[in-house]
PDB file of C-alpha atoms in Angstrom:
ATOM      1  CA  UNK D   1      24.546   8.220  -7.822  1.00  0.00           C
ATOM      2  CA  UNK D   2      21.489   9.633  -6.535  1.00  0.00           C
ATOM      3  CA  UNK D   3      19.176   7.288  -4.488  1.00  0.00           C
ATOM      4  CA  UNK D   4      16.241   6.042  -5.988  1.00  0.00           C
ATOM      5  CA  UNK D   5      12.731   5.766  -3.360  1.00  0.00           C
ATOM      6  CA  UNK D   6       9.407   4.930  -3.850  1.00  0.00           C
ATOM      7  CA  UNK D   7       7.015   7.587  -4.605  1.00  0.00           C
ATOM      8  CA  UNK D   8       4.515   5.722  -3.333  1.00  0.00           C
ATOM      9  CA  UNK D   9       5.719   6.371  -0.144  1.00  0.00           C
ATOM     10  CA  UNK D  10       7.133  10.391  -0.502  1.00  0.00           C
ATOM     11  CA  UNK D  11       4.143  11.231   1.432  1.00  0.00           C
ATOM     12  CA  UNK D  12       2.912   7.901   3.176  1.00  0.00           C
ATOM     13  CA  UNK D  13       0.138   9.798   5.784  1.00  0.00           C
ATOM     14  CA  UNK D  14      -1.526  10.759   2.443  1.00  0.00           C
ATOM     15  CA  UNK D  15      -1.308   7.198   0.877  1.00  0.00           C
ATOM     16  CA  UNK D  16      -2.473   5.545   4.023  1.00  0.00           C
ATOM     17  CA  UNK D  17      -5.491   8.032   3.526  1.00  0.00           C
ATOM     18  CA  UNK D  18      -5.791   7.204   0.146  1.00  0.00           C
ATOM     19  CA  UNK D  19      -6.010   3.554   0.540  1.00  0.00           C
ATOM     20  CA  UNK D  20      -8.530   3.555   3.608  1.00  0.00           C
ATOM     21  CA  UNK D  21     -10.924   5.780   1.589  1.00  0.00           C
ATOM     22  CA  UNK D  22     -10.679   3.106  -1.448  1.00  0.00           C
ATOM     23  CA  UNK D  23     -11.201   0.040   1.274  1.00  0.00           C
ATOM     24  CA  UNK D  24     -14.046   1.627   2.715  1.00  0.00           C
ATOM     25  CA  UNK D  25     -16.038   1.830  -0.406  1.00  0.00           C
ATOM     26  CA  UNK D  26     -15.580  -1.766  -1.098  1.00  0.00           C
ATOM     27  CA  UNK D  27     -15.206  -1.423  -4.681  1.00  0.00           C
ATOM     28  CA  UNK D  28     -15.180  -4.141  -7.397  1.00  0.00           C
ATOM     29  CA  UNK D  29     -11.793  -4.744  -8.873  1.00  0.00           C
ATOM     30  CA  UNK D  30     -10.916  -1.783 -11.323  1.00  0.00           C
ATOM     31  CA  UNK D  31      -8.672  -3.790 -13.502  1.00  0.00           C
ATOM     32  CA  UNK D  32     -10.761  -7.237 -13.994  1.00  0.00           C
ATOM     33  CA  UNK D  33     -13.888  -5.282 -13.002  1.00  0.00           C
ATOM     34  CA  UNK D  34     -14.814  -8.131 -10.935  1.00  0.00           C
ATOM     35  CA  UNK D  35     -14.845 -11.244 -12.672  1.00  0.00           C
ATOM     36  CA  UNK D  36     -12.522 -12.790 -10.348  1.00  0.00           C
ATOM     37  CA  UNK D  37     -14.347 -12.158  -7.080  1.00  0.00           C
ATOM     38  CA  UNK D  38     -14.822  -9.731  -4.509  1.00  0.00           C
ATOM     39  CA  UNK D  39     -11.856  -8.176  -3.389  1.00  0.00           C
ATOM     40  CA  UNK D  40     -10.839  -9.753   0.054  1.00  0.00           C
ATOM     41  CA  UNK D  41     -10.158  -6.680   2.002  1.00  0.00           C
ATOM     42  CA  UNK D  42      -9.059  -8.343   5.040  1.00  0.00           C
ATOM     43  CA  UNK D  43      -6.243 -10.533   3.560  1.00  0.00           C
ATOM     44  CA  UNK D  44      -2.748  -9.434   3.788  1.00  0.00           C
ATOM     45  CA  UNK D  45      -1.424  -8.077   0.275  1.00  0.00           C
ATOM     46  CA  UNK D  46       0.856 -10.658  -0.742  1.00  0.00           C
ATOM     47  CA  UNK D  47       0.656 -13.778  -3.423  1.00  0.00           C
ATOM     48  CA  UNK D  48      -0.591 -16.617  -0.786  1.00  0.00           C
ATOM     49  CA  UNK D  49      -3.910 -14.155  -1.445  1.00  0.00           C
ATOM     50  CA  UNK D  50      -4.253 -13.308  -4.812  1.00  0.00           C
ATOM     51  CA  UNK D  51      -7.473 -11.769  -3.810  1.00  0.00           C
ATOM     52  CA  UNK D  52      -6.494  -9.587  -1.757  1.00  0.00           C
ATOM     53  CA  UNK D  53      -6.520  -5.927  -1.695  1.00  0.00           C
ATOM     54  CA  UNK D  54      -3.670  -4.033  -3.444  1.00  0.00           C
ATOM     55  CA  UNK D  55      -3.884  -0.116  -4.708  1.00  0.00           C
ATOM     56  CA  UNK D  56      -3.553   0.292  -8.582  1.00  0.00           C
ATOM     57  CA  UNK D  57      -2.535   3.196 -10.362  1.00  0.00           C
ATOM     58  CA  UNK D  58      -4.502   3.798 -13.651  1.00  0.00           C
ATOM     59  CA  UNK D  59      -1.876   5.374 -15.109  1.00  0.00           C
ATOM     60  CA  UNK D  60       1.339   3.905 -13.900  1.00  0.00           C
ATOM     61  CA  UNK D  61       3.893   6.009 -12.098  1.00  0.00           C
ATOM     62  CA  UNK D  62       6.796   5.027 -14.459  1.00  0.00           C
ATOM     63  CA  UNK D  63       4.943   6.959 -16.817  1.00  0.00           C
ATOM     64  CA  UNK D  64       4.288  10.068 -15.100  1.00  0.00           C
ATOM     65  CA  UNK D  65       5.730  12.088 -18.046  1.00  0.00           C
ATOM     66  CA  UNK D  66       3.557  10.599 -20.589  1.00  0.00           C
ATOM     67  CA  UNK D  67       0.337  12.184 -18.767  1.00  0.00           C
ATOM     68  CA  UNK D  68       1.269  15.234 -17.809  1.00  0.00           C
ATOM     69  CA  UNK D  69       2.091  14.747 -14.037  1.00  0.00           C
ATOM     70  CA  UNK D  70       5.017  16.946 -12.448  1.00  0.00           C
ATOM     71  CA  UNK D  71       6.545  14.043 -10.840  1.00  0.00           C
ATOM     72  CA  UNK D  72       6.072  10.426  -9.780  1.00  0.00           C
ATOM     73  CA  UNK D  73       5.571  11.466  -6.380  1.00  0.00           C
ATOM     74  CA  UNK D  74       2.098  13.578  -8.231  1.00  0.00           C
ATOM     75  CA  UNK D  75       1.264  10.294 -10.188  1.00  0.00           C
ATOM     76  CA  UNK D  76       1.197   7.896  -6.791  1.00  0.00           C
ATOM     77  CA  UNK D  77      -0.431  10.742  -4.753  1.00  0.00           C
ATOM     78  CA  UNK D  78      -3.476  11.692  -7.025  1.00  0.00           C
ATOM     79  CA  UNK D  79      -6.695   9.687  -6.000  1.00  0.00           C
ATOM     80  CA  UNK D  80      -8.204  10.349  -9.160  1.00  0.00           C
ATOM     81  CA  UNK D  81      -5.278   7.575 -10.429  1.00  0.00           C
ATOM     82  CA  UNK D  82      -5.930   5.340  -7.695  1.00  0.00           C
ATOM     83  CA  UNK D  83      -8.075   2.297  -8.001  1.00  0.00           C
ATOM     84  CA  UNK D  84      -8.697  -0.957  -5.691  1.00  0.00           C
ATOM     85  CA  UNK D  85      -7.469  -3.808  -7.227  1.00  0.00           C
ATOM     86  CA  UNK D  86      -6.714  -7.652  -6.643  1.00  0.00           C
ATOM     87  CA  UNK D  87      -3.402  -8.500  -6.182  1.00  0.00           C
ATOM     88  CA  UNK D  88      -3.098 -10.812  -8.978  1.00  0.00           C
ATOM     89  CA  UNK D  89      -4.561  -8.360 -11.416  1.00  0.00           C
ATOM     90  CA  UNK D  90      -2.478  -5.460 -10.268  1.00  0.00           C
ATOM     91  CA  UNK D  91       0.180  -7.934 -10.799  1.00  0.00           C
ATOM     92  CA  UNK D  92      -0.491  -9.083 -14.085  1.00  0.00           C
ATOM     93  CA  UNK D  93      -1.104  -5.805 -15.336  1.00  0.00           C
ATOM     94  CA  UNK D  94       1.978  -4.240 -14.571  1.00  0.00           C
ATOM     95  CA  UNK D  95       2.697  -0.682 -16.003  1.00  0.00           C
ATOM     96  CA  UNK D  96       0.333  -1.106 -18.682  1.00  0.00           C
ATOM     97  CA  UNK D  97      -2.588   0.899 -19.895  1.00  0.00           C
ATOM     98  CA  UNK D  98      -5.902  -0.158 -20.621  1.00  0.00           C
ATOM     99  CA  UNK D  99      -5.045  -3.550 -19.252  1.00  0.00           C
ATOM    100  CA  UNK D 100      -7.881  -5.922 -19.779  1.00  0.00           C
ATOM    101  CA  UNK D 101      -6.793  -9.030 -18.136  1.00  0.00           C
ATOM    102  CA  UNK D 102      -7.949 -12.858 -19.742  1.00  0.00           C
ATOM    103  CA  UNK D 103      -9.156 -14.242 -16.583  1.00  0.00           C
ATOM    104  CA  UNK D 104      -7.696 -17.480 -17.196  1.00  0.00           C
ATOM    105  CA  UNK D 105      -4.786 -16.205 -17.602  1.00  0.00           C
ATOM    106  CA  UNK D 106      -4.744 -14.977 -13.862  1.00  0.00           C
ATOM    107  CA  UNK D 107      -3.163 -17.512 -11.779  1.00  0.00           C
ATOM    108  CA  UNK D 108      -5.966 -17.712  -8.367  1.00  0.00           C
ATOM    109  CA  UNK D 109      -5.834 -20.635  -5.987  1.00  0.00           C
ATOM    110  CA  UNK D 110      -9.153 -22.544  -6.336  1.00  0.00           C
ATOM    111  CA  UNK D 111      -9.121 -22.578  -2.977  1.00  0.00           C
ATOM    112  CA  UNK D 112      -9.650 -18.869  -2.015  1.00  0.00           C
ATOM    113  CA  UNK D 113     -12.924 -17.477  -1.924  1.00  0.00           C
ATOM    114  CA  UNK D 114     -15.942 -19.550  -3.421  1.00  0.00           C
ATOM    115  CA  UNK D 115     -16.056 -21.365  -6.916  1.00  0.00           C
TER     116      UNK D 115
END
């Protein structure tokens, strides 16, 4: 049975690359296009901070076929498919396209960030 990895991580010096160029720009949120917040770029990525920093691919990797990518590895590695993103939307969204998230719908503690 042949082992299934990541292809996020098949090249991981290029993703690392990838994700300090998107945290230096300090972009909005490219799913909820910020109506949740800033993202909080110097939280850890987990779901204590649903904030936080997370990259998104625009056009998920499970899909790679669909789009007219050569493999999953050329999906996760193409920055023109990478986005910043909340956790909590990048969550939500899943492998969807054209996610447009209801806001409420978005669990966020009250208590992160200001309300």
């Amino acid at each position: 049975m042949p082992s299934r990895k990541n292809p996020r991580y098949s090249n991981g010096n290029l993703r690392r690359k990838h994700r300090a160029r998107l945290k230096a720009q300090g972009c909005e949120c490219g799913i909820c296009k910020g109506r949740l917040g800033p993202i909080h770029y110097d939280e850890p990525s987990d779901a204590q901070h649903p904030l936080s920093f997370v990259v998104d691919e625009i056009i998920p990797v499970s899909r790679w076929k669909q789009f007219g990518y050569e493999s999953p590895q050329a999906a996760a590695n193409d920055y023109n498919n990478l986005q910043a993103a909340h956790y909590c939307c990048n969550q939500a969204k899943g492998n969807k396209l054209g996610f447009d998230p209801d806001v409420r719908a978005i669990p966020v503690n009250e208590l992160d960030g200001e309300w």
